[in-house]
Short mmCIF file of C-alpha atoms and ligand atoms in Angstrom, two decimals:
data_model
loop_
_atom_site.label_atom_id
_atom_site.label_comp_id
_atom_site.label_asym_id
_atom_site.label_seq_id
_atom_site.Cartn_x
_atom_site.Cartn_y
_atom_site.Cartn_z
CA UNK A 1 20.84 15.09 -20.77
CA UNK A 2 17.38 14.64 -19.25
CA UNK A 3 15.06 17.65 -19.05
CA UNK A 4 12.66 18.23 -16.14
CA UNK A 5 9.14 17.00 -16.81
CA UNK A 6 6.73 19.80 -17.64
CA UNK A 7 4.05 18.22 -15.42
CA UNK A 8 4.61 16.57 -12.04
CA UNK A 9 5.10 12.83 -12.28
CA UNK A 10 3.44 11.39 -9.18
CA UNK A 11 4.19 8.12 -7.48
CA UNK A 12 0.88 6.79 -8.74
CA UNK A 13 -2.29 7.74 -10.61
CA UNK A 14 -5.63 5.99 -10.27
CA UNK A 15 -7.29 3.88 -12.94
CA UNK A 16 -9.90 6.21 -14.41
CA UNK A 17 -12.76 4.58 -16.29
CA UNK A 18 -14.15 6.62 -19.14
CA UNK A 19 -16.61 9.21 -17.78
CA UNK A 20 -19.39 8.03 -20.10
CA UNK A 21 -18.93 4.49 -18.75
CA UNK A 22 -19.17 5.76 -15.19
CA UNK A 23 -22.38 7.65 -16.02
CA UNK A 24 -23.83 4.51 -17.60
CA UNK A 25 -22.85 2.50 -14.52
CA UNK A 26 -24.61 5.02 -12.30
CA UNK A 27 -27.88 4.89 -14.25
CA UNK A 28 -29.30 1.84 -12.37
CA UNK A 29 -28.32 3.45 -9.05
CA UNK A 30 -30.27 6.60 -9.95
CA UNK A 31 -33.19 4.60 -11.34
CA UNK A 32 -33.46 2.57 -8.14
CA UNK A 33 -32.84 5.64 -5.96
CA UNK A 34 -30.84 3.24 -3.80
CA UNK A 35 -27.57 4.89 -2.77
CA UNK A 36 -26.12 2.80 0.05
CA UNK A 37 -26.82 0.09 2.68
CA UNK A 38 -25.71 -2.97 0.73
CA UNK A 39 -27.57 -2.38 -2.54
CA UNK A 40 -27.38 -4.16 -5.89
CA UNK A 41 -24.04 -2.61 -6.93
CA UNK A 42 -22.47 -3.54 -3.62
CA UNK A 43 -23.69 -7.13 -3.94
CA UNK A 44 -22.51 -7.37 -7.56
CA UNK A 45 -19.05 -6.00 -6.73
CA UNK A 46 -18.70 -8.29 -3.73
CA UNK A 47 -19.46 -11.31 -5.93
CA UNK A 48 -17.07 -10.20 -8.72
CA UNK A 49 -14.24 -9.54 -6.28
CA UNK A 50 -14.77 -12.81 -4.44
CA UNK A 51 -14.23 -14.53 -7.74
CA UNK A 52 -11.29 -12.35 -8.79
CA UNK A 53 -9.51 -12.74 -5.45
CA UNK A 54 -10.43 -16.44 -5.27
CA UNK A 55 -11.66 -16.25 -1.69
CA UNK A 56 -14.68 -17.98 -0.13
CA UNK A 57 -16.08 -14.91 1.66
CA UNK A 58 -15.55 -11.19 1.21
CA UNK A 59 -17.05 -8.29 3.15
CA UNK A 60 -16.74 -4.87 1.50
CA UNK A 61 -16.03 -1.75 3.58
CA UNK A 62 -15.84 2.00 3.00
CA UNK A 63 -12.04 1.93 3.33
CA UNK A 64 -9.20 -0.41 4.20
CA UNK A 65 -8.70 1.06 7.67
CA UNK A 66 -12.25 0.33 8.79
CA UNK A 67 -12.02 -3.10 7.12
CA UNK A 68 -8.89 -3.94 9.13
CA UNK A 69 -10.38 -2.54 12.34
CA UNK A 70 -13.53 -4.62 11.88
CA UNK A 71 -11.51 -7.76 11.09
CA UNK A 72 -9.53 -7.29 14.31
CA UNK A 73 -12.72 -6.67 16.28
CA UNK A 74 -14.26 -9.73 14.63
CA UNK A 75 -11.45 -12.07 15.69
CA UNK A 76 -11.56 -10.56 19.18
CA UNK A 77 -8.13 -9.04 19.65
CA UNK A 78 -7.17 -7.77 23.09
CA UNK A 79 -3.95 -7.21 25.04
CA UNK A 80 -0.98 -7.13 22.65
CA UNK A 81 -0.91 -7.54 18.89
CA UNK A 82 2.40 -8.01 17.08
CA UNK A 83 2.85 -6.02 13.89
CA UNK A 84 5.43 -4.27 11.74
CA UNK A 85 6.54 -0.65 12.16
CA UNK A 86 7.31 -0.54 8.41
CA UNK A 87 3.78 0.22 7.26
CA UNK A 88 1.24 2.99 6.83
CA UNK A 89 -0.10 4.34 10.17
CA UNK A 90 -3.47 2.72 9.36
CA UNK A 91 -2.10 -0.66 10.49
CA UNK A 92 -1.29 0.20 14.13
CA UNK A 93 -4.28 2.57 14.22
CA UNK A 94 -6.62 -0.34 13.43
CA UNK A 95 -5.06 -2.38 16.24
CA UNK A 96 -5.59 0.50 18.66
CA UNK A 97 -9.14 1.16 17.48
CA UNK A 98 -9.95 -2.54 17.95
CA UNK A 99 -8.88 -2.20 21.59
CA UNK A 100 -5.37 -3.70 21.64
CA UNK A 101 -1.80 -2.42 21.92
CA UNK A 102 0.51 -2.73 18.92
CA UNK A 103 3.84 -4.38 19.61
CA UNK A 104 6.32 -3.50 16.89
CA UNK A 105 8.52 -6.28 15.58
CA UNK A 106 11.60 -5.94 13.37
CA UNK A 107 11.52 -6.81 9.69
CA UNK A 108 13.48 -9.02 7.34
CA UNK A 109 16.25 -7.10 5.60
CA UNK A 110 15.46 -8.56 2.15
CA UNK A 111 11.66 -8.76 2.00
CA UNK A 112 10.96 -5.85 4.40
CA UNK A 113 8.13 -7.98 5.84
CA UNK A 114 7.87 -9.16 9.46
CA UNK A 115 10.75 -11.41 10.48
CA UNK A 116 9.10 -14.62 11.79
CA UNK A 117 12.03 -15.33 14.13
CA UNK A 118 11.62 -11.89 15.70
CA UNK A 119 7.86 -12.43 16.12
CA UNK A 120 8.55 -15.45 18.30
CA UNK A 121 10.72 -13.41 20.69
CA UNK A 122 7.93 -10.87 21.30
CA UNK A 123 5.17 -13.30 22.27
CA UNK A 124 3.97 -12.89 25.87
CA UNK A 125 0.93 -14.22 27.76
CA UNK A 126 -0.86 -11.00 26.69
CA UNK A 127 -0.35 -11.58 22.95
CA UNK A 128 -3.58 -12.39 21.12
CA UNK A 129 -2.80 -11.84 17.44
CA UNK A 130 -0.30 -11.06 14.70
CA UNK A 131 -0.98 -8.47 11.99
CA UNK A 132 1.59 -9.01 9.22
CA UNK A 133 1.63 -6.64 6.25
CA UNK A 134 2.38 -7.90 2.72
CA UNK A 135 4.46 -4.78 2.22
CA UNK A 136 4.56 -3.35 -1.33
CA UNK A 137 2.58 -6.43 -2.40
CA UNK A 138 5.29 -8.96 -1.59
CA UNK A 139 3.87 -11.93 0.30
CA UNK A 140 4.97 -12.52 3.89
CA UNK A 141 6.35 -15.87 4.99
CA UNK A 142 2.81 -17.15 5.54
CA UNK A 143 3.87 -20.74 6.33
CA UNK A 144 6.16 -19.76 9.21
CA UNK A 145 3.73 -17.17 10.54
CA UNK A 146 0.94 -19.75 10.50
CA UNK A 147 3.02 -22.29 12.35
CA UNK A 148 3.92 -19.73 15.06
CA UNK A 149 0.25 -18.75 15.38
CA UNK A 150 -0.79 -22.38 15.71
CA UNK A 151 1.91 -23.07 18.31
CA UNK A 152 0.84 -20.15 20.52
CA UNK A 153 -2.90 -20.11 19.73
CA UNK A 154 -2.80 -16.65 18.12
CA UNK A 155 -5.10 -15.06 15.54
CA UNK A 156 -3.58 -13.83 12.27
CA UNK A 157 -5.09 -10.96 10.30
CA UNK A 158 -3.10 -9.98 7.22
CA UNK A 159 -2.90 -6.41 5.97
CA UNK A 160 -2.89 -6.92 2.20
CA UNK A 161 -3.59 -3.25 1.39
CA UNK A 162 -0.89 -3.47 -1.32
CA UNK A 163 -1.44 -7.03 -2.45
CA UNK A 164 -4.47 -7.06 -4.74
CA UNK A 165 -4.07 -10.08 -7.01
CA UNK A 166 -1.18 -11.57 -5.04
CA UNK A 167 -0.64 -15.26 -4.53
CA UNK A 168 1.59 -17.68 -2.64
CA UNK A 169 2.41 -20.99 -4.30
CA UNK A 170 -0.57 -20.59 -6.62
CA UNK A 171 -2.94 -19.89 -3.73
CA UNK A 172 -4.72 -16.56 -3.34
CA UNK A 173 -2.96 -14.21 -0.94
CA UNK A 174 -6.36 -13.68 0.68
CA UNK A 175 -6.62 -17.27 1.83
CA UNK A 176 -4.20 -17.26 4.76
CA UNK A 177 -4.73 -16.67 8.46
CA UNK A 178 -8.12 -15.82 9.96
CA UNK A 179 -8.71 -12.90 7.62
CA UNK A 180 -7.04 -10.66 5.05
CA UNK A 181 -7.74 -6.97 4.51
CA UNK A 182 -7.51 -5.36 1.05
CA UNK A 183 -7.54 -1.62 0.42
CA UNK A 184 -9.42 -0.25 -2.58
CA UNK A 185 -8.18 3.32 -2.15
CA UNK A 186 -7.64 5.47 -5.26
CA UNK A 187 -3.88 4.93 -5.01
CA UNK A 188 -4.20 1.15 -5.20
CA UNK A 189 -4.09 -1.21 -8.18
CA UNK A 190 -7.85 -1.76 -8.02
CA UNK A 191 -9.97 0.96 -6.45
CA UNK A 192 -13.47 2.08 -5.55
CA UNK A 193 -12.25 5.69 -4.92
CA UNK A 194 -12.16 4.83 -1.20
CA UNK A 195 -12.89 1.28 -0.15
CA UNK A 196 -11.68 -1.95 1.33
CA UNK A 197 -12.60 -5.54 1.95
CA UNK A 198 -11.98 -8.43 4.30
CA UNK A 199 -11.53 -11.91 2.88
CA UNK A 200 -11.96 -14.92 5.11
CA UNK A 201 -12.62 -18.63 4.90
CA UNK A 202 -14.51 -18.51 8.21
CA UNK A 203 -18.27 -18.27 7.71
CA UNK A 204 -18.77 -17.15 11.33
CA UNK A 205 -16.28 -14.29 10.92
CA UNK A 206 -17.87 -13.22 7.65
CA UNK A 207 -21.28 -13.02 9.34
CA UNK A 208 -19.75 -11.00 12.19
CA UNK A 209 -18.11 -8.61 9.70
CA UNK A 210 -21.42 -8.02 7.92
CA UNK A 211 -22.87 -6.97 11.29
CA UNK A 212 -19.85 -4.95 12.42
CA UNK A 213 -19.91 -2.85 9.25
CA UNK A 214 -23.59 -2.01 9.88
CA UNK A 215 -23.49 -0.69 13.47
CA UNK A 216 -23.47 -4.27 14.82
CA UNK A 217 -27.16 -4.75 13.93
CA UNK A 218 -28.09 -8.42 13.48
CA UNK A 219 -30.93 -10.08 11.53
CA UNK A 220 -33.34 -9.65 14.46
CA UNK A 221 -32.56 -5.94 14.80
CA UNK A 222 -30.64 -6.48 18.02
CA UNK A 223 -27.06 -5.27 18.58
CA UNK A 224 -24.77 -7.63 20.48
CA UNK A 225 -21.41 -6.03 19.68
CA UNK A 226 -20.55 -2.39 19.11
CA UNK A 227 -20.16 -1.93 15.36
CA UNK A 228 -19.32 0.90 12.97
CA UNK A 229 -20.73 2.52 9.88
CA UNK A 230 -18.31 0.89 7.47
CA UNK A 231 -20.51 0.50 4.41
CA UNK A 232 -19.31 1.00 0.84
CA UNK A 233 -21.92 3.06 -0.97
CA UNK A 234 -23.53 2.32 -4.34
CA UNK A 235 -21.68 5.04 -6.25
CA UNK A 236 -18.33 3.68 -5.10
CA UNK A 237 -19.40 0.10 -5.85
CA UNK A 238 -20.52 1.10 -9.38
CA UNK A 239 -17.17 2.83 -10.01
CA UNK A 240 -15.45 -0.28 -8.65
CA UNK A 241 -17.28 -2.45 -11.18
CA UNK A 242 -16.07 -0.16 -13.98
CA UNK A 243 -12.51 -0.05 -12.61
CA UNK A 244 -12.35 -3.83 -12.30
CA UNK A 245 -12.70 -4.17 -16.06
CA UNK A 246 -9.50 -2.15 -16.53
CA UNK A 247 -7.36 -3.92 -13.96
CA UNK A 248 -5.81 -6.49 -16.33
CA UNK A 249 -4.62 -3.77 -18.72
CA UNK A 250 -3.33 -1.71 -15.80
CA UNK A 251 -1.41 -4.69 -14.48
CA UNK A 252 0.13 -5.42 -17.88
CA UNK A 253 1.23 -1.80 -18.34
CA UNK A 254 2.63 -1.62 -14.82
CA UNK A 255 4.63 -4.79 -15.35
CA UNK A 256 6.13 -3.19 -18.44
CA UNK A 257 7.23 -0.18 -16.37
CA UNK A 258 8.64 -2.45 -13.65
CA UNK A 259 10.65 -4.29 -16.31
CA UNK A 260 12.08 -0.99 -17.63
CA UNK A 261 13.11 0.24 -14.19
CA UNK A 262 14.56 -3.15 -13.31
CA UNK A 263 16.60 -3.35 -16.49
CA UNK A 264 17.96 0.19 -16.20
CA UNK A 265 18.53 0.36 -12.45
CA UNK A 266 19.80 -3.13 -11.65
CA UNK A 267 23.41 -2.20 -12.39
CA UNK A 268 23.49 1.26 -10.81
CA UNK A 269 25.95 1.12 -7.89
CA UNK A 270 24.24 1.71 -4.55
CA UNK A 271 20.72 1.05 -5.87
CA UNK A 272 18.97 -2.18 -4.94
CA UNK A 273 15.52 -3.14 -6.09
CA UNK A 274 13.12 -4.06 -3.30
CA UNK A 275 10.14 -5.08 -5.43
CA UNK A 276 10.90 -7.77 -7.99
CA UNK A 277 9.01 -7.86 -11.25
CA UNK A 278 6.74 -10.43 -12.85
CA UNK A 279 6.62 -13.42 -12.36
CA UNK A 280 8.42 -13.28 -8.98
CA UNK A 281 5.97 -10.69 -7.65
CA UNK A 282 2.60 -10.58 -9.42
CA UNK A 283 1.15 -7.49 -7.76
CA UNK A 284 3.07 -4.54 -9.36
CA UNK A 285 1.67 -2.27 -6.66
CA UNK A 286 4.84 -0.26 -6.05
CA UNK A 287 8.35 0.00 -7.45
CA UNK A 288 10.69 0.60 -4.54
CA UNK A 289 14.45 1.00 -4.47
CA UNK A 290 16.92 1.19 -1.62
CA UNK A 291 19.82 3.60 -1.64
CA UNK A 292 23.16 2.74 -0.13
CA UNK A 293 24.44 6.31 0.32
CA UNK A 294 28.12 5.39 0.43
CA UNK A 295 28.02 3.50 -2.86
CA UNK A 296 25.48 5.70 -4.62
CA UNK A 297 27.15 8.98 -3.75
CA UNK A 298 24.14 10.64 -2.10
CA UNK A 299 21.59 9.52 0.43
CA UNK A 300 17.92 8.73 -0.14
CA UNK A 301 16.73 12.17 1.01
CA UNK A 302 19.11 13.90 -1.39
CA UNK A 303 17.91 11.68 -4.24
CA UNK A 304 14.28 12.47 -3.36
CA UNK A 305 15.09 16.19 -3.57
CA UNK A 306 17.09 15.67 -6.75
CA UNK A 307 14.13 13.92 -8.41
CA UNK A 308 11.87 16.80 -7.34
CA UNK A 309 14.03 19.19 -9.33
CA UNK A 310 12.97 17.17 -12.38
CA UNK A 311 9.32 17.30 -11.29
CA UNK A 312 9.41 13.63 -10.26
CA UNK A 313 7.45 13.24 -7.02
CA UNK A 314 8.71 9.98 -5.54
CA UNK A 315 7.63 8.92 -2.01
CA UNK A 316 9.57 7.79 1.05
CA UNK A 317 7.23 4.91 1.90
CA UNK A 318 7.44 4.11 4.85
CA UNK A 319 9.36 6.86 6.54
CA UNK A 320 9.01 7.83 9.31
CA UNK A 321 8.45 4.39 10.76
CA UNK A 322 5.21 3.99 12.71
CA UNK A 323 7.27 3.26 15.84
CA UNK A 324 8.81 6.75 15.55
CA UNK A 325 5.48 8.61 15.23
CA UNK A 326 4.33 10.66 18.21
CA UNK A 327 1.31 8.39 18.69
CA UNK A 328 3.50 5.29 19.12
CA UNK A 329 7.04 6.30 20.04
CA UNK A 330 6.48 5.85 23.77
CA UNK A 331 5.57 2.18 23.46
CA UNK A 332 8.27 -0.11 24.90
CA UNK A 333 8.46 -1.96 21.57
CA UNK A 334 9.19 1.29 19.70
CA UNK A 335 12.77 1.67 20.94
CA UNK A 336 14.94 2.08 17.83
CA UNK A 337 17.50 -0.31 19.35
CA UNK A 338 14.87 -3.07 19.18
CA UNK A 339 14.09 -2.34 15.53
CA UNK A 340 17.52 -1.92 13.91
CA UNK A 341 16.62 -3.21 10.45
CA UNK A 342 13.37 -1.28 10.15
CA UNK A 343 15.09 1.94 11.24
CA UNK A 344 17.90 1.49 8.73
CA UNK A 345 15.55 0.55 5.87
CA UNK A 346 13.25 3.53 6.53
CA UNK A 347 16.16 5.84 5.74
CA UNK A 348 16.93 4.10 2.45
CA UNK A 349 13.66 3.36 0.63
CA UNK A 350 12.16 5.35 -2.21
CA UNK A 351 9.00 4.49 -4.18
CA UNK A 352 9.30 5.56 -7.83
CA UNK A 353 6.33 6.50 -10.05
CA UNK A 354 4.45 3.39 -11.12
CA UNK A 355 1.08 3.38 -12.86
CA UNK A 356 -0.31 2.05 -16.09
CA UNK A 357 -0.58 5.44 -17.82
CA UNK A 358 3.08 6.31 -17.14
CA UNK A 359 4.73 6.43 -20.56
CA UNK A 360 7.65 3.97 -20.87
CA UNK A 361 9.81 6.91 -22.02
CA UNK A 362 9.10 8.64 -18.68
CA UNK A 363 10.22 5.54 -16.75
CA UNK A 364 13.38 5.46 -18.87
CA UNK A 365 14.03 9.13 -18.14
CA UNK A 366 13.49 8.65 -14.39
CA UNK A 367 15.91 5.71 -14.37
CA UNK A 368 18.40 7.83 -16.32
CA UNK A 369 18.11 10.71 -13.82
CA UNK A 370 18.93 8.24 -11.04
CA UNK A 371 21.77 6.63 -12.99
CA UNK A 372 23.35 10.00 -13.75
CA UNK A 373 22.88 11.16 -10.15
CA UNK A 374 24.93 8.20 -8.95
CA UNK A 375 27.89 9.43 -10.94
CA UNK A 376 27.79 13.03 -9.81
CA UNK A 377 30.18 14.26 -7.14
CA UNK A 378 28.21 13.98 -3.90
CA UNK A 379 28.53 17.66 -2.94
CA UNK A 380 27.28 19.08 -6.22
CA UNK A 381 24.27 16.78 -6.27
CA UNK A 382 23.36 17.27 -2.68
CA UNK A 383 23.07 21.00 -3.17
CA UNK A 384 21.31 20.67 -6.54
CA UNK A 385 21.07 24.45 -6.67
CA UNK A 386 19.83 26.25 -9.77
CA UNK A 387 22.75 27.61 -11.77
CA UNK A 388 20.74 29.29 -14.50
CA UNK A 389 17.24 30.56 -15.09
CA UNK A 390 14.93 27.56 -14.63
CA UNK A 391 12.77 26.45 -17.55
CA UNK A 392 9.05 27.13 -17.33
CA UNK A 393 7.39 24.27 -15.52
CA UNK A 394 4.34 23.90 -13.34
CA UNK A 395 5.15 23.99 -9.62
CA UNK A 396 2.97 21.27 -8.14
CA UNK A 397 1.95 21.51 -4.53
CA UNK A 398 3.03 18.38 -2.73
CA UNK A 399 0.83 16.68 -0.20
CA UNK A 400 3.18 17.71 2.58
CA UNK A 401 2.49 21.34 1.71
CA UNK A 402 5.75 22.04 -0.13
CA UNK A 403 6.07 22.95 -3.77
CA UNK A 404 8.08 20.95 -6.31
CA UNK A 405 10.87 23.03 -7.82
CA UNK A 406 12.61 22.84 -11.10
CA UNK A 407 16.21 23.41 -12.00
CA UNK A 408 17.91 22.88 -15.30
CA UNK A 409 19.12 19.31 -15.86
N1 T4K L 501 -2.44 -0.64 5.42
C1 T4K L 501 -1.45 -0.26 4.58
C2 T4K L 501 -0.20 -1.06 4.55
C3 T4K L 501 -1.62 0.85 3.74
O1 T4K L 501 -0.62 1.24 2.92
C4 T4K L 501 -2.84 1.57 3.79
C5 T4K L 501 -3.03 2.73 2.96
C6 T4K L 501 -3.84 1.11 4.67
C7 T4K L 501 -3.60 0.02 5.48
C8 T4K L 501 -5.16 1.82 4.78
O2 T4K L 501 -5.98 1.65 3.64
P1 T4K L 501 -7.08 2.78 3.30
O3 T4K L 501 -7.85 3.07 4.56
O4 T4K L 501 -6.36 3.99 2.77
O5 T4K L 501 -7.93 2.11 2.25
C9 T4K L 501 -1.70 6.85 0.34
C10 T4K L 501 -3.10 6.33 0.48
O6 T4K L 501 -4.00 7.34 0.86
C11 T4K L 501 -3.22 5.18 1.42
O7 T4K L 501 -4.42 4.50 1.06
C12 T4K L 501 -2.06 4.21 1.26
N2 T4K L 501 -2.09 3.14 2.22
C13 T4K L 501 -0.76 4.93 1.38
C14 T4K L 501 0.42 4.02 1.21
O8 T4K L 501 -0.71 5.88 0.33
P2 T4K L 501 -0.62 9.14 0.86
O9 T4K L 501 -0.71 10.05 2.02
O10 T4K L 501 0.70 8.78 0.35
O11 T4K L 501 -1.56 9.63 -0.35
P3 T4K L 501 -1.41 10.86 -1.31
O12 T4K L 501 -2.69 11.62 -1.27
O13 T4K L 501 -0.16 11.57 -1.06
O14 T4K L 501 -1.35 10.14 -2.74
C15 T4K L 501 -0.17 9.60 -3.28
C16 T4K L 501 -0.08 10.05 -4.73
O15 T4K L 501 -1.13 9.48 -5.48
C17 T4K L 501 -0.20 11.55 -4.94
O16 T4K L 501 1.06 12.13 -4.92
C18 T4K L 501 -0.84 11.66 -6.31
C19 T4K L 501 -1.58 10.37 -6.49
N3 T4K L 501 -3.03 10.53 -6.35
C20 T4K L 501 -3.62 10.45 -5.11
C21 T4K L 501 -4.99 10.57 -5.00
C22 T4K L 501 -5.64 10.49 -3.64
C23 T4K L 501 -3.77 10.75 -7.49
O17 T4K L 501 -3.24 10.83 -8.59
N4 T4K L 501 -5.13 10.84 -7.38
C24 T4K L 501 -5.78 10.74 -6.18
O18 T4K L 501 -7.01 10.80 -6.13
O19 T4K L 501 -1.42 7.82 1.29
#
């Protein structure tokens, strides 16, 4: 019998450097009274991350969304840009903000990344670029995407928001296409509270990104292209430097949790694991399962609710699909009939809690809750109604405004 957790177990928790370390890191910022506009901390973090990500150039930004928008502006997108609907809204938003129209393309049923064959079918004379997402940190088929881009003369900007530390065949995940965006948001493996970066091998693009992030101002003080205020400030950069020192430990602990989930969930009927563990997938950004309702005995939404009764706050990343959001559903490419795999997958995926500070016993308990749920009669589990006075637990407010409940296990 598994008891509900007394505190909410969230899908992730940020790396938190010791407060005294953060204060120490902020001392030089205070002493210099230099808070933003590409100061010493920013330059130091950029250099450290360039090395860590093994990329020739890196431009830091105040978040991943502005980084992706600037990268798309920098490569000069226009007309149509092919991307995946199975992503966070930031991806199509960046395409729109850079002045192009997203064209949603179906995904591969196993990797949940863009299906290269489907990309080919969507290319028109108006297509200028492809924005693939390394979803949940799993690398896209970069070789096939590159060959399509070369054949049709298209730009490729990767959204690697989830793929910090990823690689393909021993090569940094940030070294493909024209550019690769990383997110350094608090919910990511490495973070600067809010932040992002664009890696590129193109010196010209790197120079353009440096200008675009600073209102478009160039070395002479002139402005050729309309830019943004996309600068990462010194406080964030200093926290990033402290966080970076903890990333290896975080990664090791996360891999341990992934191994526990994988071992305990692999044989549960109706559960399939989307995100393989180390060494097949080095990123450990998310642990995502897919629920086959018929075999499992309840559907994904019922399992989400069931986990909530134990104070486990899983997430339905990425549901609803971007193509079904009000902002995008009227696009011709958003028709559900054109995106059968993405629409099916969006109803099945569930991201389980994964972060370094999650106790292994908690991961075991979460896997056990899922295993036991699969054996319950579907009706009883679906209702999951309290049958006795619930134990005393905190009732966390969820980000969608609802409150997590508790019922006896
Ligand atoms: N492309 C892709 C593919 C992305 O997934 C994202 C962002 C982007 C682009 C854009 O990058 P950024 O502009 O954000 O750098 C979260 C993140 O806010 C978002 O960055 C991320 N993707 C997305 C997948 O997840 P929410 O709405 O799920 O966040 P929230 O506030 O519900 O946080 C999730 C859980 O994390 C909470 O339940 C508790 C925990 N948490 C969160 C925060 C903010 C903490 O413990 N502490 C915290 O400070 O979007």
